[in-house]
PDB file of C-alpha atoms in Angstrom:
ATOM      1  CA  MET A   1       0.000   0.000   0.000  1.00 34.00           C
ATOM      2  CA  THR A   2       1.282   3.460  -0.952  1.00 38.00           C
ATOM      3  CA  GLU A   3       0.207   6.451   1.065  1.00 39.00           C
ATOM      4  CA  LEU A   4      -0.905   9.225  -1.295  1.00 43.00           C
ATOM      5  CA  THR A   5      -2.842  12.420  -0.991  1.00 46.00           C
ATOM      6  CA  VAL A   6      -6.195  11.776  -2.644  1.00 51.00           C
ATOM      7  CA  PRO A   7      -8.230  14.885  -3.521  1.00 60.00           C
ATOM      8  CA  GLY A   8     -11.559  14.611  -1.758  1.00 63.00           C
ATOM      9  CA  ALA A   9     -10.884  11.316   0.013  1.00 75.00           C
ATOM     10  CA  PRO A  10     -10.780  11.176   3.818  1.00 80.00           C
ATOM     11  CA  ALA A  11      -7.273  11.981   5.077  1.00 82.00           C
ATOM     12  CA  SER A  12      -7.095   8.668   6.942  1.00 86.00           C
ATOM     13  CA  TYR A  13      -7.427   6.612   3.762  1.00 91.00           C
ATOM     14  CA  GLY A  14      -4.490   4.809   2.207  1.00 92.00           C
ATOM     15  CA  VAL A  15      -4.223   4.071  -1.509  1.00 92.00           C
ATOM     16  CA  THR A  16      -3.590   0.742  -3.197  1.00 94.00           C
ATOM     17  CA  GLU A  17      -2.113   0.984  -6.679  1.00 96.00           C
ATOM     18  CA  LEU A  18      -3.470  -1.439  -9.281  1.00 96.00           C
ATOM     19  CA  ALA A  19      -1.631  -2.149 -12.518  1.00 95.00           C
ATOM     20  CA  GLN A  20      -4.724  -1.692 -14.699  1.00 95.00           C
ATOM     21  CA  LEU A  21      -8.447  -1.132 -14.539  1.00 95.00           C
ATOM     22  CA  PRO A  22     -10.143  -4.421 -13.606  1.00 94.00           C
ATOM     23  CA  ARG A  23     -12.719  -6.152 -15.789  1.00 90.00           C
ATOM     24  CA  LEU A  24     -16.281  -6.102 -14.576  1.00 87.00           C
ATOM     25  CA  GLY A  25     -17.042  -9.723 -15.485  1.00 84.00           C
ATOM     26  CA  GLY A  26     -14.673 -11.151 -12.912  1.00 88.00           C
ATOM     27  CA  LEU A  27     -15.677  -8.540 -10.335  1.00 89.00           C
ATOM     28  CA  PHE A  28     -19.372  -9.422 -10.630  1.00 81.00           C
ATOM     29  CA  ALA A  29     -18.585 -13.114 -10.231  1.00 84.00           C
ATOM     30  CA  LYS A  30     -16.553 -12.342  -7.109  1.00 88.00           C
ATOM     31  CA  GLY A  31     -19.257  -9.998  -5.791  1.00 83.00           C
ATOM     32  CA  LEU A  32     -22.050 -12.509  -6.303  1.00 79.00           C
ATOM     33  CA  ALA A  33     -20.033 -15.270  -4.657  1.00 82.00           C
ATOM     34  CA  GLY A  34     -19.184 -13.084  -1.671  1.00 84.00           C
ATOM     35  CA  SER A  35     -22.631 -11.580  -1.146  1.00 82.00           C
ATOM     36  CA  ALA A  36     -23.985 -14.583   0.757  1.00 79.00           C
ATOM     37  CA  SER A  37     -21.455 -14.078   3.562  1.00 82.00           C
ATOM     38  CA  LYS A  38     -22.297 -10.397   4.015  1.00 84.00           C
ATOM     39  CA  ARG A  39     -25.301 -10.554   6.304  1.00 81.00           C
ATOM     40  CA  PRO A  40     -26.669  -7.765   8.518  1.00 79.00           C
ATOM     41  CA  LYS A  41     -24.755  -8.064  11.784  1.00 75.00           C
ATOM     42  CA  GLY A  42     -23.477  -5.238  13.909  1.00 71.00           C
ATOM     43  CA  THR A  43     -22.832  -1.873  12.318  1.00 77.00           C
ATOM     44  CA  VAL A  44     -21.266  -1.150   8.942  1.00 86.00           C
ATOM     45  CA  ARG A  45     -17.580  -0.168   8.880  1.00 89.00           C
ATOM     46  CA  LEU A  46     -16.098   0.764   5.533  1.00 93.00           C
ATOM     47  CA  PRO A  47     -12.509  -0.075   4.541  1.00 93.00           C
ATOM     48  CA  LYS A  48     -10.322   3.042   4.794  1.00 94.00           C
ATOM     49  CA  LEU A  49      -8.796   2.579   1.399  1.00 94.00           C
ATOM     50  CA  ALA A  50      -8.877   3.947  -2.143  1.00 96.00           C
ATOM     51  CA  TYR A  51      -7.899   2.093  -5.310  1.00 96.00           C
ATOM     52  CA  GLN A  52      -5.867   3.903  -7.954  1.00 96.00           C
ATOM     53  CA  VAL A  53      -4.784   3.113 -11.510  1.00 97.00           C
ATOM     54  CA  ALA A  54      -2.264   5.467 -13.116  1.00 97.00           C
ATOM     55  CA  ASP A  55      -1.425   5.983 -16.785  1.00 96.00           C
ATOM     56  CA  VAL A  56      -4.770   4.803 -18.157  1.00 96.00           C
ATOM     57  CA  ASP A  57      -4.187   5.276 -21.885  1.00 94.00           C
ATOM     58  CA  THR A  58      -7.336   6.513 -23.620  1.00 96.00           C
ATOM     59  CA  ALA A  59      -5.718   6.429 -27.055  1.00 95.00           C
ATOM     60  CA  GLY A  60      -6.988   2.866 -27.434  1.00 94.00           C
ATOM     61  CA  GLU A  61     -10.548   3.835 -26.474  1.00 96.00           C
ATOM     62  CA  ALA A  62     -11.522   5.338 -29.851  1.00 97.00           C
ATOM     63  CA  ALA A  63     -13.711   2.424 -30.962  1.00 97.00           C
ATOM     64  CA  HIS A  64     -15.225   2.100 -27.474  1.00 97.00           C
ATOM     65  CA  LEU A  65     -16.036   5.826 -27.383  1.00 98.00           C
ATOM     66  CA  ALA A  66     -17.573   5.717 -30.880  1.00 98.00           C
ATOM     67  CA  ALA A  67     -19.793   2.775 -29.898  1.00 98.00           C
ATOM     68  CA  TYR A  68     -20.861   4.637 -26.746  1.00 98.00           C
ATOM     69  CA  GLN A  69     -21.675   7.759 -28.759  1.00 98.00           C
ATOM     70  CA  ARG A  70     -23.783   5.797 -31.245  1.00 98.00           C
ATOM     71  CA  LEU A  71     -25.758   4.007 -28.538  1.00 98.00           C
ATOM     72  CA  LEU A  72     -26.395   7.031 -26.315  1.00 98.00           C
ATOM     73  CA  GLY A  73     -26.845   9.653 -29.036  1.00 97.00           C
ATOM     74  CA  GLU A  74     -23.754  11.700 -28.181  1.00 98.00           C
ATOM     75  CA  PRO A  75     -22.301  13.574 -31.183  1.00 97.00           C
ATOM     76  CA  SER A  76     -18.987  12.368 -32.537  1.00 97.00           C
ATOM     77  CA  SER A  77     -16.200  14.126 -30.636  1.00 97.00           C
ATOM     78  CA  GLU A  78     -12.830  13.438 -29.037  1.00 97.00           C
ATOM     79  CA  VAL A  79     -14.106  14.909 -25.767  1.00 98.00           C
ATOM     80  CA  LEU A  80     -15.205  12.181 -23.336  1.00 98.00           C
ATOM     81  CA  PRO A  81     -18.694  12.918 -21.932  1.00 98.00           C
ATOM     82  CA  ALA A  82     -19.399  12.375 -18.245  1.00 98.00           C
ATOM     83  CA  GLY A  83     -21.352   9.204 -19.010  1.00 98.00           C
ATOM     84  CA  PHE A  84     -18.317   7.668 -20.697  1.00 98.00           C
ATOM     85  CA  LEU A  85     -16.049   8.713 -17.816  1.00 98.00           C
ATOM     86  CA  HIS A  86     -18.502   6.944 -15.501  1.00 98.00           C
ATOM     87  CA  VAL A  87     -18.122   3.794 -17.612  1.00 97.00           C
ATOM     88  CA  LEU A  88     -14.317   4.018 -17.393  1.00 97.00           C
ATOM     89  CA  ALA A  89     -14.273   4.496 -13.613  1.00 97.00           C
ATOM     90  CA  PHE A  90     -17.121   2.134 -12.661  1.00 96.00           C
ATOM     91  CA  PRO A  91     -14.989  -1.062 -12.590  1.00 96.00           C
ATOM     92  CA  LEU A  92     -12.641   0.505 -10.037  1.00 97.00           C
ATOM     93  CA  ALA A  93     -15.557   1.498  -7.776  1.00 97.00           C
ATOM     94  CA  THR A  94     -16.928  -2.027  -8.171  1.00 96.00           C
ATOM     95  CA  ALA A  95     -13.552  -3.446  -7.151  1.00 96.00           C
ATOM     96  CA  VAL A  96     -13.914  -1.588  -3.851  1.00 96.00           C
ATOM     97  CA  MET A  97     -17.410  -3.032  -3.326  1.00 95.00           C
ATOM     98  CA  VAL A  98     -16.341  -6.654  -3.849  1.00 94.00           C
ATOM     99  CA  ARG A  99     -13.459  -6.553  -1.370  1.00 94.00           C
ATOM    100  CA  GLY A 100     -13.728  -9.091   1.419  1.00 91.00           C
ATOM    101  CA  ASP A 101     -13.697  -6.326   4.035  1.00 92.00           C
ATOM    102  CA  PHE A 102     -16.375  -4.248   2.287  1.00 94.00           C
ATOM    103  CA  PRO A 103     -19.328  -5.015   4.578  1.00 92.00           C
ATOM    104  CA  LEU A 104     -22.240  -4.686   2.137  1.00 92.00           C
ATOM    105  CA  PRO A 105     -23.266  -7.290  -0.458  1.00 90.00           C
ATOM    106  CA  LEU A 106     -23.044  -6.398  -4.133  1.00 88.00           C
ATOM    107  CA  LEU A 107     -26.085  -8.607  -4.704  1.00 83.00           C
ATOM    108  CA  GLY A 108     -29.228  -6.538  -4.215  1.00 81.00           C
ATOM    109  CA  MET A 109     -27.505  -3.157  -3.860  1.00 88.00           C
ATOM    110  CA  VAL A 110     -29.883  -0.396  -5.064  1.00 92.00           C
ATOM    111  CA  HIS A 111     -28.524   2.625  -6.943  1.00 95.00           C
ATOM    112  CA  LEU A 112     -30.343   5.663  -5.506  1.00 97.00           C
ATOM    113  CA  ARG A 113     -28.688   8.674  -7.086  1.00 97.00           C
ATOM    114  CA  ASN A 114     -25.591  10.010  -8.818  1.00 97.00           C
ATOM    115  CA  THR A 115     -23.788  13.362  -8.923  1.00 97.00           C
ATOM    116  CA  ALA A 116     -20.910  13.957 -11.338  1.00 97.00           C
ATOM    117  CA  ARG A 117     -18.848  17.041 -12.154  1.00 97.00           C
ATOM    118  CA  VAL A 118     -16.697  17.580 -15.214  1.00 98.00           C
ATOM    119  CA  LEU A 119     -14.147  20.155 -14.064  1.00 97.00           C
ATOM    120  CA  ARG A 120     -11.939  19.994 -17.134  1.00 97.00           C
ATOM    121  CA  PRO A 121     -12.596  18.463 -20.575  1.00 97.00           C
ATOM    122  CA  VAL A 122     -11.004  15.030 -20.983  1.00 98.00           C
ATOM    123  CA  ARG A 123      -9.933  14.236 -24.536  1.00 98.00           C
ATOM    124  CA  LEU A 124      -9.259  10.990 -26.309  1.00 97.00           C
ATOM    125  CA  GLY A 125      -5.564  10.185 -26.160  1.00 96.00           C
ATOM    126  CA  GLU A 126      -4.902  11.771 -22.762  1.00 97.00           C
ATOM    127  CA  ALA A 127      -3.374   9.597 -20.047  1.00 97.00           C
ATOM    128  CA  LEU A 128      -5.533   9.439 -16.936  1.00 98.00           C
ATOM    129  CA  THR A 129      -5.285   8.520 -13.292  1.00 97.00           C
ATOM    130  CA  VAL A 130      -8.474   6.906 -11.970  1.00 97.00           C
ATOM    131  CA  ARG A 131      -9.300   6.607  -8.258  1.00 96.00           C
ATOM    132  CA  ALA A 132     -12.234   5.175  -6.318  1.00 97.00           C
ATOM    133  CA  TRP A 133     -13.246   4.652  -2.696  1.00 97.00           C
ATOM    134  CA  ALA A 134     -16.289   4.228  -0.442  1.00 96.00           C
ATOM    135  CA  GLN A 135     -17.273   6.702   2.243  1.00 95.00           C
ATOM    136  CA  ASP A 136     -20.041   8.007   4.491  1.00 93.00           C
ATOM    137  CA  ALA A 137     -22.051   4.926   5.460  1.00 92.00           C
ATOM    138  CA  ARG A 138     -25.210   6.357   7.005  1.00 93.00           C
ATOM    139  CA  ALA A 139     -28.666   5.330   8.061  1.00 91.00           C
ATOM    140  CA  HIS A 140     -31.585   5.065   5.661  1.00 92.00           C
ATOM    141  CA  ARG A 141     -35.093   4.088   6.683  1.00 90.00           C
ATOM    142  CA  ARG A 142     -34.628   0.799   4.807  1.00 89.00           C
ATOM    143  CA  GLY A 143     -31.011   0.068   5.718  1.00 92.00           C
ATOM    144  CA  VAL A 144     -27.677   1.744   5.008  1.00 93.00           C
ATOM    145  CA  GLN A 145     -26.731   4.082   2.207  1.00 95.00           C
ATOM    146  CA  VAL A 146     -23.118   4.545   1.161  1.00 95.00           C
ATOM    147  CA  ASP A 147     -21.279   6.753  -1.336  1.00 96.00           C
ATOM    148  CA  LEU A 148     -18.867   5.337  -3.918  1.00 97.00           C
ATOM    149  CA  VAL A 149     -16.616   8.137  -5.120  1.00 97.00           C
ATOM    150  CA  ALA A 150     -14.671   8.056  -8.385  1.00 97.00           C
ATOM    151  CA  GLU A 151     -12.141  10.563  -9.683  1.00 97.00           C
ATOM    152  CA  VAL A 152     -10.355  11.044 -12.976  1.00 97.00           C
ATOM    153  CA  LEU A 153      -7.211  13.187 -13.124  1.00 97.00           C
ATOM    154  CA  VAL A 154      -5.199  14.426 -16.105  1.00 97.00           C
ATOM    155  CA  GLY A 155      -1.704  14.869 -14.760  1.00 95.00           C
ATOM    156  CA  SER A 156      -2.253  16.387 -11.333  1.00 93.00           C
ATOM    157  CA  GLU A 157      -5.453  18.183 -12.391  1.00 96.00           C
ATOM    158  CA  LEU A 158      -8.788  16.828 -11.169  1.00 96.00           C
ATOM    159  CA  ALA A 159     -10.955  16.551 -14.278  1.00 97.00           C
ATOM    160  CA  TYR A 160     -13.956  14.525 -13.123  1.00 98.00           C
ATOM    161  CA  GLN A 161     -15.487  13.437  -9.847  1.00 96.00           C
ATOM    162  CA  SER A 162     -18.646  11.426  -9.247  1.00 97.00           C
ATOM    163  CA  VAL A 163     -20.535  10.276  -6.174  1.00 97.00           C
ATOM    164  CA  SER A 164     -22.807   7.247  -6.607  1.00 97.00           C
ATOM    165  CA  THR A 165     -25.120   6.562  -3.666  1.00 97.00           C
ATOM    166  CA  TYR A 166     -26.276   2.998  -3.044  1.00 96.00           C
ATOM    167  CA  LEU A 167     -28.686   1.410  -0.572  1.00 95.00           C
ATOM    168  CA  ALA A 168     -28.121  -1.930   1.168  1.00 92.00           C
ATOM    169  CA  LYS A 169     -31.394  -3.009   2.760  1.00 89.00           C
ATOM    170  CA  GLY A 170     -31.518  -4.373   6.274  1.00 86.00           C
ATOM    171  CA  PHE A 171     -28.100  -3.190   7.439  1.00 87.00           C
ATOM    172  CA  THR A 172     -27.286  -0.771  10.275  1.00 84.00           C
ATOM    173  CA  ALA A 173     -25.179   2.366   9.948  1.00 79.00           C
ATOM    174  CA  PRO A 174     -22.468   3.398  12.413  1.00 72.00           C
ATOM    175  CA  GLY A 175     -23.752   5.326  15.424  1.00 62.00           C
ATOM    176  CA  ASP A 176     -27.240   4.860  16.750  1.00 47.00           C
ATOM    177  CA  GLY A 177     -28.593   3.570  13.447  1.00 47.00           C
ATOM    178  CA  VAL A 178     -31.531   5.970  13.515  1.00 52.00           C
ATOM    179  CA  PRO A 179     -31.991   7.637  10.131  1.00 51.00           C
ATOM    180  CA  GLY A 180     -32.385  11.363   9.927  1.00 49.00           C
ATOM    181  CA  ALA A 181     -35.581  12.850   8.601  1.00 47.00           C
ATOM    182  CA  GLU A 182     -35.948  12.330   4.875  1.00 53.00           C
ATOM    183  CA  ALA A 183     -37.714  14.865   2.732  1.00 54.00           C
ATOM    184  CA  PRO A 184     -41.153  13.561   1.744  1.00 59.00           C
ATOM    185  CA  ARG A 185     -41.634  12.798  -1.924  1.00 64.00           C
ATOM    186  CA  GLU A 186     -43.530  15.623  -3.541  1.00 71.00           C
ATOM    187  CA  GLU A 187     -46.726  15.096  -5.469  1.00 82.00           C
ATOM    188  CA  TRP A 188     -45.760  14.769  -9.094  1.00 87.00           C
ATOM    189  CA  THR A 189     -47.604  15.095 -12.380  1.00 90.00           C
ATOM    190  CA  ALA A 190     -45.949  14.301 -15.686  1.00 91.00           C
ATOM    191  CA  PRO A 191     -45.051  17.453 -17.659  1.00 91.00           C
ATOM    192  CA  LEU A 192     -45.333  17.822 -21.424  1.00 94.00           C
ATOM    193  CA  PRO A 193     -42.777  15.479 -23.016  1.00 96.00           C
ATOM    194  CA  THR A 194     -40.052  16.735 -25.314  1.00 96.00           C
ATOM    195  CA  ALA A 195     -38.984  13.244 -26.436  1.00 96.00           C
ATOM    196  CA  ARG A 196     -40.228   9.662 -26.460  1.00 97.00           C
ATOM    197  CA  TRP A 197     -37.854   6.721 -26.149  1.00 98.00           C
ATOM    198  CA  LYS A 198     -38.889   3.300 -27.383  1.00 98.00           C
ATOM    199  CA  LEU A 199     -36.610   0.933 -25.512  1.00 98.00           C
ATOM    200  CA  GLY A 200     -36.438  -2.575 -26.890  1.00 97.00           C
ATOM    201  CA  ALA A 201     -35.957  -5.786 -24.949  1.00 96.00           C
ATOM    202  CA  GLY A 202     -32.261  -5.748 -25.838  1.00 96.00           C
ATOM    203  CA  THR A 203     -31.530  -2.286 -24.428  1.00 97.00           C
ATOM    204  CA  GLY A 204     -29.887  -3.712 -21.297  1.00 97.00           C
ATOM    205  CA  ARG A 205     -27.715  -6.067 -23.321  1.00 97.00           C
ATOM    206  CA  ALA A 206     -26.651  -3.239 -25.643  1.00 97.00           C
ATOM    207  CA  TYR A 207     -25.620  -0.929 -22.802  1.00 97.00           C
ATOM    208  CA  GLY A 208     -24.077  -3.849 -20.942  1.00 95.00           C
ATOM    209  CA  ALA A 209     -21.834  -4.531 -23.931  1.00 95.00           C
ATOM    210  CA  ILE A 210     -20.644  -0.901 -23.896  1.00 96.00           C
ATOM    211  CA  SER A 211     -20.390  -0.403 -20.130  1.00 95.00           C
ATOM    212  CA  GLY A 212     -19.289  -3.898 -19.129  1.00 92.00           C
ATOM    213  CA  ASP A 213     -22.166  -4.024 -16.621  1.00 91.00           C
ATOM    214  CA  GLN A 214     -23.667  -7.419 -17.438  1.00 88.00           C
ATOM    215  CA  ASN A 215     -25.753  -7.658 -14.268  1.00 87.00           C
ATOM    216  CA  PRO A 216     -28.461 -10.234 -15.132  1.00 89.00           C
ATOM    217  CA  ILE A 217     -31.283  -7.937 -13.956  1.00 91.00           C
ATOM    218  CA  HIS A 218     -30.478  -5.855 -17.057  1.00 93.00           C
ATOM    219  CA  THR A 219     -29.612  -8.544 -19.573  1.00 92.00           C
ATOM    220  CA  SER A 220     -31.896 -11.510 -18.852  1.00 92.00           C
ATOM    221  CA  GLY A 221     -35.576 -11.941 -18.162  1.00 92.00           C
ATOM    222  CA  LEU A 222     -34.864 -15.000 -16.025  1.00 92.00           C
ATOM    223  CA  GLY A 223     -32.102 -13.164 -14.176  1.00 88.00           C
ATOM    224  CA  ALA A 224     -34.422 -10.237 -13.478  1.00 90.00           C
ATOM    225  CA  LYS A 225     -37.166 -12.522 -12.168  1.00 92.00           C
ATOM    226  CA  ALA A 226     -34.692 -14.082  -9.744  1.00 88.00           C
ATOM    227  CA  PHE A 227     -34.440 -10.635  -8.134  1.00 83.00           C
ATOM    228  CA  GLY A 228     -38.158  -9.900  -8.093  1.00 88.00           C
ATOM    229  CA  PHE A 229     -38.592  -8.003 -11.373  1.00 92.00           C
ATOM    230  CA  PRO A 230     -41.206  -9.178 -13.894  1.00 94.00           C
ATOM    231  CA  ARG A 231     -38.700  -8.731 -16.729  1.00 95.00           C
ATOM    232  CA  ALA A 232     -35.290  -7.165 -17.401  1.00 95.00           C
ATOM    233  CA  ILE A 233     -34.811  -3.523 -16.406  1.00 96.00           C
ATOM    234  CA  ALA A 234     -32.790  -0.785 -18.084  1.00 97.00           C
ATOM    235  CA  HIS A 235     -29.559   0.391 -16.481  1.00 96.00           C
ATOM    236  CA  GLY A 236     -30.263   3.559 -14.576  1.00 97.00           C
ATOM    237  CA  MET A 237     -27.076   5.149 -15.886  1.00 97.00           C
ATOM    238  CA  TYR A 238     -28.145   4.371 -19.460  1.00 98.00           C
ATOM    239  CA  THR A 239     -31.257   6.507 -19.002  1.00 98.00           C
ATOM    240  CA  ALA A 240     -29.306   9.287 -17.263  1.00 98.00           C
ATOM    241  CA  ALA A 241     -26.550   9.276 -19.899  1.00 98.00           C
ATOM    242  CA  ARG A 242     -29.086   9.339 -22.722  1.00 98.00           C
ATOM    243  CA  ALA A 243     -30.740  12.398 -21.163  1.00 98.00           C
ATOM    244  CA  LEU A 244     -27.296  14.013 -20.793  1.00 98.00           C
ATOM    245  CA  ALA A 245     -26.695  13.384 -24.501  1.00 98.00           C
ATOM    246  CA  GLU A 246     -30.025  14.992 -25.391  1.00 97.00           C
ATOM    247  CA  VAL A 247     -29.066  18.136 -23.505  1.00 96.00           C
ATOM    248  CA  GLY A 248     -25.940  18.053 -25.674  1.00 96.00           C
ATOM    249  CA  PRO A 249     -22.426  19.514 -25.523  1.00 96.00           C
ATOM    250  CA  ALA A 250     -23.398  22.952 -26.834  1.00 94.00           C
ATOM    251  CA  ARG A 251     -25.878  23.549 -24.018  1.00 94.00           C
ATOM    252  CA  ARG A 252     -24.038  21.886 -21.127  1.00 95.00           C
ATOM    253  CA  GLY A 253     -20.656  23.449 -21.967  1.00 95.00           C
ATOM    254  CA  GLU A 254     -17.173  22.061 -21.442  1.00 95.00           C
ATOM    255  CA  THR A 255     -17.534  21.882 -17.649  1.00 97.00           C
ATOM    256  CA  TYR A 256     -20.791  20.913 -15.988  1.00 97.00           C
ATOM    257  CA  GLU A 257     -22.532  19.118 -13.152  1.00 96.00           C
ATOM    258  CA  TRP A 258     -24.788  16.161 -13.968  1.00 97.00           C
ATOM    259  CA  THR A 259     -27.138  14.638 -11.406  1.00 97.00           C
ATOM    260  CA  VAL A 260     -29.781  11.924 -11.407  1.00 98.00           C
ATOM    261  CA  GLU A 261     -32.159  10.423  -8.865  1.00 98.00           C
ATOM    262  CA  PHE A 262     -33.823   7.099  -9.589  1.00 97.00           C
ATOM    263  CA  PHE A 263     -37.417   6.241  -8.679  1.00 97.00           C
ATOM    264  CA  LYS A 264     -39.109   3.270 -10.404  1.00 96.00           C
ATOM    265  CA  PRO A 265     -37.045   0.993 -12.676  1.00 96.00           C
ATOM    266  CA  VAL A 266     -37.674   0.988 -16.421  1.00 97.00           C
ATOM    267  CA  LEU A 267     -38.946  -2.425 -17.466  1.00 97.00           C
ATOM    268  CA  LEU A 268     -37.865  -3.667 -20.903  1.00 97.00           C
ATOM    269  CA  PRO A 269     -39.296  -3.358 -23.460  1.00 97.00           C
ATOM    270  CA  SER A 270     -40.861  -0.032 -22.579  1.00 96.00           C
ATOM    271  CA  THR A 271     -41.805   3.396 -23.893  1.00 98.00           C
ATOM    272  CA  VAL A 272     -40.456   6.271 -21.803  1.00 98.00           C
ATOM    273  CA  ASP A 273     -41.539   9.882 -22.161  1.00 98.00           C
ATOM    274  CA  VAL A 274     -38.852  12.445 -21.370  1.00 98.00           C
ATOM    275  CA  ALA A 275     -39.021  16.174 -20.665  1.00 97.00           C
ATOM    276  CA  ILE A 276     -35.952  18.405 -20.819  1.00 96.00           C
ATOM    277  CA  ARG A 277     -36.496  22.025 -19.837  1.00 93.00           C
ATOM    278  CA  TYR A 278     -34.646  25.017 -18.437  1.00 92.00           C
ATOM    279  CA  ALA A 279     -34.142  24.808 -14.685  1.00 88.00           C
ATOM    280  CA  ASP A 280     -35.213  28.450 -14.579  1.00 79.00           C
ATOM    281  CA  GLU A 281     -37.448  29.301 -17.527  1.00 63.00           C
ATOM    282  CA  ALA A 282     -36.639  33.004 -17.178  1.00 53.00           C
ATOM    283  CA  SER A 283     -32.885  32.435 -17.407  1.00 53.00           C
ATOM    284  CA  ALA A 284     -32.819  30.915 -20.932  1.00 54.00           C
ATOM    285  CA  GLY A 285     -30.575  28.087 -19.815  1.00 49.00           C
ATOM    286  CA  THR A 286     -27.903  29.955 -17.869  1.00 58.00           C
ATOM    287  CA  GLN A 287     -28.914  27.991 -14.766  1.00 79.00           C
ATOM    288  CA  GLY A 288     -28.933  24.673 -16.561  1.00 93.00           C
ATOM    289  CA  PHE A 289     -31.541  22.051 -17.347  1.00 95.00           C
ATOM    290  CA  VAL A 290     -33.869  19.635 -15.597  1.00 96.00           C
ATOM    291  CA  TYR A 291     -34.762  16.298 -17.169  1.00 97.00           C
ATOM    292  CA  GLU A 292     -37.393  13.756 -16.143  1.00 97.00           C
ATOM    293  CA  GLY A 293     -38.473  10.396 -17.499  1.00 98.00           C
ATOM    294  CA  TRP A 294     -41.691   8.466 -16.898  1.00 97.00           C
ATOM    295  CA  ARG A 295     -43.674   5.583 -18.283  1.00 96.00           C
ATOM    296  CA  SER A 296     -45.491   6.749 -21.384  1.00 95.00           C
ATOM    297  CA  GLY A 297     -49.184   7.236 -20.712  1.00 91.00           C
ATOM    298  CA  LYS A 298     -48.756   6.719 -16.962  1.00 92.00           C
ATOM    299  CA  ASN A 299     -47.856   8.889 -13.993  1.00 90.00           C
ATOM    300  CA  THR A 300     -44.998   6.548 -13.025  1.00 93.00           C
ATOM    301  CA  ARG A 301     -41.768   8.535 -12.730  1.00 96.00           C
ATOM    302  CA  HIS A 302     -38.550   6.672 -13.469  1.00 97.00           C
ATOM    303  CA  PHE A 303     -35.838   9.303 -12.978  1.00 98.00           C
ATOM    304  CA  ARG A 304     -35.147  12.988 -12.533  1.00 97.00           C
ATOM    305  CA  GLY A 305     -31.891  14.908 -12.910  1.00 97.00           C
ATOM    306  CA  THR A 306     -30.142  18.122 -13.749  1.00 97.00           C
ATOM    307  CA  VAL A 307     -27.386  19.305 -16.091  1.00 97.00           C
ATOM    308  CA  THR A 308     -25.809  22.573 -14.973  1.00 95.00           C
ATOM    309  CA  PRO A 309     -22.930  24.406 -16.689  1.00 95.00           C
ATOM    310  CA  LEU A 310     -20.101  25.261 -14.259  1.00 93.00           C
TER     311      LEU A 310
END
């Protein structure tokens, strides 16, 4: 273990250097195998450690980036959008979650929300340092929520940081385990849509091939049923990244914040209505955009997020 200063990470954390970004396939197998032993007992204590991979060469990512752009609707460009940076960093965050001393099971973990900031454009061909760690295990009315943080640096400059919040049901947070008051969900009525997405049964498999996230709840009807879903569900980050692409580079700018909160999963196949509008109608976009997605013809909200130029 090498002690390094990690921007944003708790000062008490050490850093383990990995030779390369891990592959998700092996991580999921390890996570599924280890989930059975991670039962609610005592309070959750996170490992005080970050993983780091230096000199990640993006020059070889041209075909991967082009495939991502085609699937998500991003225009062709050598600038890596936040959704693609999430895909690059996600295996390292997953590697933290499948450690033997990570107390929560990968199996059944629920993705609640995501916040990402692009602080500097990242371009194809630049060498990157990628870091990831877990922090801030805290009470939720249904268990424990925890943040997985990922960073991308170009040289010594922080270019991207994301915080993905997950829920593990039935576990107890450090401290008294009593969750703080959560804001009640507001009454919601679907706005006028600006787009309609027709998502085929293979949407999860298509995004899984690009992202490496082959979780069976997204790629297999039988796999989804094993976890209580009537059929496969879309990746939450697919829907968020597609909305980010529809806002587009011209409107979000070179540096921006991108958030998403997930509500009901999108069953596949499905038709999703989407509304993208100014966060402040009077500001003509200077304060960014709000996007929402819901089941077409129903008042069932799937996700809501923002894209805000920095």
